[in-house]
Short mmCIF file of C-alpha atoms in Angstrom, two decimals:
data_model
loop_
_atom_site.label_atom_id
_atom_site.label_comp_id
_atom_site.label_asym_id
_atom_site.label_seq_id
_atom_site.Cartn_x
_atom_site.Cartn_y
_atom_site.Cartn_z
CA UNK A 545 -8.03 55.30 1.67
CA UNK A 546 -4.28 56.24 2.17
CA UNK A 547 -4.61 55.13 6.21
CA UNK A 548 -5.23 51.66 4.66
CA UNK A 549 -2.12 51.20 2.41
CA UNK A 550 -0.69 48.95 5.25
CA UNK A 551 -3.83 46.48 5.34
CA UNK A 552 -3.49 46.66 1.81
CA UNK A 553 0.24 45.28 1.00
CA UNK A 554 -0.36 43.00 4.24
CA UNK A 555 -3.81 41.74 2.77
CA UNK A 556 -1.77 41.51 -1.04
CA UNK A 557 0.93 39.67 0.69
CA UNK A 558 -0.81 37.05 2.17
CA UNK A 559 -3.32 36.17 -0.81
CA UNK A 560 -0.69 36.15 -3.08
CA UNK A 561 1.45 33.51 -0.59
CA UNK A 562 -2.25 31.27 -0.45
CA UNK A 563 -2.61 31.44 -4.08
CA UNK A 564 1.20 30.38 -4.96
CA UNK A 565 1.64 28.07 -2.58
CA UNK A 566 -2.24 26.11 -1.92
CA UNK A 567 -0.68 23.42 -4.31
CA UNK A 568 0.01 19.94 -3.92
CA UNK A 569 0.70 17.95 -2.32
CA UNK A 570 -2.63 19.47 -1.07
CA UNK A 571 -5.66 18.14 -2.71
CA UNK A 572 -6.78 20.19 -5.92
CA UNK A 573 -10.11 20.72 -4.36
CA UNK A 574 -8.63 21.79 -1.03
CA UNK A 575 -6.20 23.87 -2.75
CA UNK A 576 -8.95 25.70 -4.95
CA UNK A 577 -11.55 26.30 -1.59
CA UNK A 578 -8.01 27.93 0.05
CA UNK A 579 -7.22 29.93 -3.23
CA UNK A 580 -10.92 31.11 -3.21
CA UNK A 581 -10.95 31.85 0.31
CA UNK A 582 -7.79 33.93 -0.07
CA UNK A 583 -9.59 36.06 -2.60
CA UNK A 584 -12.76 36.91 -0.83
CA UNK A 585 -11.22 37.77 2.24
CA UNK A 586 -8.89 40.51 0.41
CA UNK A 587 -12.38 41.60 -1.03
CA UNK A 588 -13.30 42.30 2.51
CA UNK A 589 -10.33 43.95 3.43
CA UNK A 590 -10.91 46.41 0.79
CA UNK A 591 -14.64 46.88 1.16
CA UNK A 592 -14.44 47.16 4.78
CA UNK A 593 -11.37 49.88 4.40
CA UNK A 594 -14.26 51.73 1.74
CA UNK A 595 -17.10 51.73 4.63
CA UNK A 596 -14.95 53.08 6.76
CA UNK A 597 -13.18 55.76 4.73
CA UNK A 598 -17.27 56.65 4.01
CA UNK A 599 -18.05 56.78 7.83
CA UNK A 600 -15.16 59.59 8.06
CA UNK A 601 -12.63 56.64 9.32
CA UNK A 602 -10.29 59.40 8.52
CA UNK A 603 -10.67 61.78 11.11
CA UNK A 604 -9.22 60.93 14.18
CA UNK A 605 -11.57 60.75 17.82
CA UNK A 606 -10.61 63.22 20.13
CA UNK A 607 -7.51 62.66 22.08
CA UNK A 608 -6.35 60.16 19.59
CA UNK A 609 -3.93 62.12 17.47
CA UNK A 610 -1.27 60.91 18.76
CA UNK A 611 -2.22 56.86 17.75
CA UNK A 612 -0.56 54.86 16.02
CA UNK A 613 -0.27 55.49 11.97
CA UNK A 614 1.30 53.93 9.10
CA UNK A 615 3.83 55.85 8.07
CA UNK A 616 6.28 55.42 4.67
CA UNK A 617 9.13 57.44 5.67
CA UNK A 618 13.40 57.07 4.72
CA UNK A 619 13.32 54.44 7.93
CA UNK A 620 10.58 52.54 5.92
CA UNK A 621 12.51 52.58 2.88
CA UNK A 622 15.78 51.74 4.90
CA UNK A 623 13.39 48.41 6.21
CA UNK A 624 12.17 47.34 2.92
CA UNK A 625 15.27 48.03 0.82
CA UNK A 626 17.35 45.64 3.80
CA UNK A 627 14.14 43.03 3.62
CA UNK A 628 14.78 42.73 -0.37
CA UNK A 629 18.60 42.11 0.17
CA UNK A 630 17.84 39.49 2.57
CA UNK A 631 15.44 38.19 0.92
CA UNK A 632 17.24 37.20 -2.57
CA UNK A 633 20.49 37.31 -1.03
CA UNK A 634 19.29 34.23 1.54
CA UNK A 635 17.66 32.32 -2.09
CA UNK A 636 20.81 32.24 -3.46
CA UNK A 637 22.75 31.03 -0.35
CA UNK A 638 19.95 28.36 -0.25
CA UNK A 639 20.11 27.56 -4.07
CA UNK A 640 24.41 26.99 -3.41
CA UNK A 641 24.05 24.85 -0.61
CA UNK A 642 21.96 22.86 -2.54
CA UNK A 643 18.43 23.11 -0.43
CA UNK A 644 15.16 22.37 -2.37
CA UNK A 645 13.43 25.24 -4.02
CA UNK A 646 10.17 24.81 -1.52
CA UNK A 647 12.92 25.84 1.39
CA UNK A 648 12.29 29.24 -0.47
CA UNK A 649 8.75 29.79 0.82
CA UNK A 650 10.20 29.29 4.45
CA UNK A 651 12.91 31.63 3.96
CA UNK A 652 10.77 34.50 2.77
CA UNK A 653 8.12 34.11 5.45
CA UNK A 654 11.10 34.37 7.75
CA UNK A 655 12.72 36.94 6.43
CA UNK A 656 8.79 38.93 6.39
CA UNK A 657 8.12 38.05 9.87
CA UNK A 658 11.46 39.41 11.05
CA UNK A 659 11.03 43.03 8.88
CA UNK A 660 7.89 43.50 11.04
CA UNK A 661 9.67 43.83 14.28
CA UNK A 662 11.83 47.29 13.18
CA UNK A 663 8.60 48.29 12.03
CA UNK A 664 6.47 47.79 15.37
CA UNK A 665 8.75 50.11 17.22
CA UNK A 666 7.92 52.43 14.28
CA UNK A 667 4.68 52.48 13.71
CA UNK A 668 4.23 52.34 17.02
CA UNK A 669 1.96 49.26 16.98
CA UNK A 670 2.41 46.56 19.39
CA UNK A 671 0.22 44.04 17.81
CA UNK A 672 2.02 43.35 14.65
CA UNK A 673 4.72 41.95 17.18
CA UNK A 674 2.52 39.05 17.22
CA UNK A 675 2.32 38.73 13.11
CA UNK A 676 6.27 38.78 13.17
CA UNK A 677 6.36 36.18 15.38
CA UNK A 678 3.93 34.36 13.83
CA UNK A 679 5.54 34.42 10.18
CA UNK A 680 9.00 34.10 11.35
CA UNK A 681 8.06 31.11 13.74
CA UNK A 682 6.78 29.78 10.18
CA UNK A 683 9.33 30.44 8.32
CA UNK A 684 11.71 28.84 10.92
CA UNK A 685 9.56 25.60 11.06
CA UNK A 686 9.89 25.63 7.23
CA UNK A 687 13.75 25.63 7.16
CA UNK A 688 13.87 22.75 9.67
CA UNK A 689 11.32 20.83 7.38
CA UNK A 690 13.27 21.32 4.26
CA UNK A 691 16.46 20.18 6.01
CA UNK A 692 15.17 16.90 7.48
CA UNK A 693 13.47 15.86 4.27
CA UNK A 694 9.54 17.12 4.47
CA UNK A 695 10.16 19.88 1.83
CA UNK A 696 7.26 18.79 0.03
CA UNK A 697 4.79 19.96 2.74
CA UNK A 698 7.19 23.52 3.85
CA UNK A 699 4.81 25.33 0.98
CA UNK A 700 1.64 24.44 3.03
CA UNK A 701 3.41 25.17 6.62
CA UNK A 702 5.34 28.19 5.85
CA UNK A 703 3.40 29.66 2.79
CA UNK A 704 -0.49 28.82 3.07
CA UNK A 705 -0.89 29.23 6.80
CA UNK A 706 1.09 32.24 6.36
CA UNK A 707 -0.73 34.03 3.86
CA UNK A 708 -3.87 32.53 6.05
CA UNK A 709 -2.61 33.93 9.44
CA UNK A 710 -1.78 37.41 8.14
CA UNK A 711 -5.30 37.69 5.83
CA UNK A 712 -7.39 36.67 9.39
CA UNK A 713 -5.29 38.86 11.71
CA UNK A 714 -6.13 41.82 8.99
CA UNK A 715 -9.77 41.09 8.72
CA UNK A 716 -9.75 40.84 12.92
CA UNK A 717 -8.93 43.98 13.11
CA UNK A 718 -10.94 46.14 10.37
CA UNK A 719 -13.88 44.26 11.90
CA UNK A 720 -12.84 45.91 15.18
CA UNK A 721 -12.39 49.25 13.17
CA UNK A 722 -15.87 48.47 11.87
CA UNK A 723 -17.65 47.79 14.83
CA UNK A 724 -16.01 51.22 16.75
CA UNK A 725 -16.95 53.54 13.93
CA UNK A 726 -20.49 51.92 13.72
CA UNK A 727 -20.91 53.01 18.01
CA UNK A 728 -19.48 56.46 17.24
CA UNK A 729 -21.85 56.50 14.39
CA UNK A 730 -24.83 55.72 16.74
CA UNK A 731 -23.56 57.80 19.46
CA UNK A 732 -23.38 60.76 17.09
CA UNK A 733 -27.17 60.05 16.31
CA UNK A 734 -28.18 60.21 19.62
CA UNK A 735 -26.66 63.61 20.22
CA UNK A 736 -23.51 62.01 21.92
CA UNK A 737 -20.02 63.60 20.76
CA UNK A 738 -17.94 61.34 18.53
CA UNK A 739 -15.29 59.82 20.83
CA UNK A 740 -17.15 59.88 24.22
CA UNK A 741 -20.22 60.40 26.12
CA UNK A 742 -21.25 63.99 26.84
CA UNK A 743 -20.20 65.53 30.27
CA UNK A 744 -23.03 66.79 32.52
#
């Protein structure tokens, strides 16, 4: 299950940003289907991350050693440690210069969306470009809310489809996962190697 641990603070980050923020000026039923929502699809995230650590998810195909991983090394550290600095060092800037305290959700989906770009060129994985953009786009549109006087909606904008965005883009891709181990599976069943078609 340790291969997962990056679907795993991804999938925590985004339910707990639906379920904090899926407030008003929402209404309380849309708020609770969201919140519920949230939920179940970080249930799927971890049930689909248990099939496939079953199906031997683990063990790399051939010629794939060399793919992209999650790794948790010093530069990871050095990421996280500058994303926390940012991140309550920018809410108190914000709390001085008087913003409102929803410009707070915008500024922390910013400041998430940009730590994911350091960590692309690390991990070696091109598509979470595409989730820092996202969040940071967010995050931006937030601010600029706040500041013209729509801070009441910047929770919804920057922190629900946030926590939404990042909880589908997860569950796109272990549903990929799932549906490539389930061919190897059935190639492997058939006599075919895992990884490939056998050579004549």
């Amino acid at each position: 299950m340790r291969q997962f641990t990056g679907f795993f603070i991804g999938g925590g980050f985004g339910t707990a940003f639906v379920l904090a923020n899926a407030g008003p000026p929402l209404p309380s039923a849309a708020g609770l289907i969201l919140r519920l929502l949230a939920v179940g699809a970080m249930v799927a995230v971890i049930a689909a991350a248990v099939i496939l650590s079953r199906r031997g998810e683990v063990d790399p195909a051939p010629g794939t050693e060399d793919a992209p991983r999650f790794r948790f090394g010093p530069f990871y550290g050095i990421v996280v440690l500058l994303e926390v600095v940012l991140l309550f060092g920018g809410i108190q800037v914000l709390r001085a210069l008087g913003a409102p305290m929803e410009a707070n959700v915008a500024w922390i989906a910013l400041v998430v969306g940009l730590h994911f770009l350091p960590l692309a060129w690390y991990w070696r994985m091109g598509q979470i470009l595409g989730v820092a953009v996202y969040l940071s786009a967010l995050g931006a549109v937030g601010l600029v809310m706040a500041a013209v006087g729509f801070a009441e909606w910047v929770p919804f904008v920057s922190g629900v489809l946030s926590g939404v965005g990042m909880l589908a883009g997860i569950l796109v891709g272990m549903a990929g996962m799932l549906r490539a181990s389930r061919s190897e599976g059935d190639g492997a069943a058939n006599g075919e190697p895992v990884g490939g078609t056998a050579r004549s």
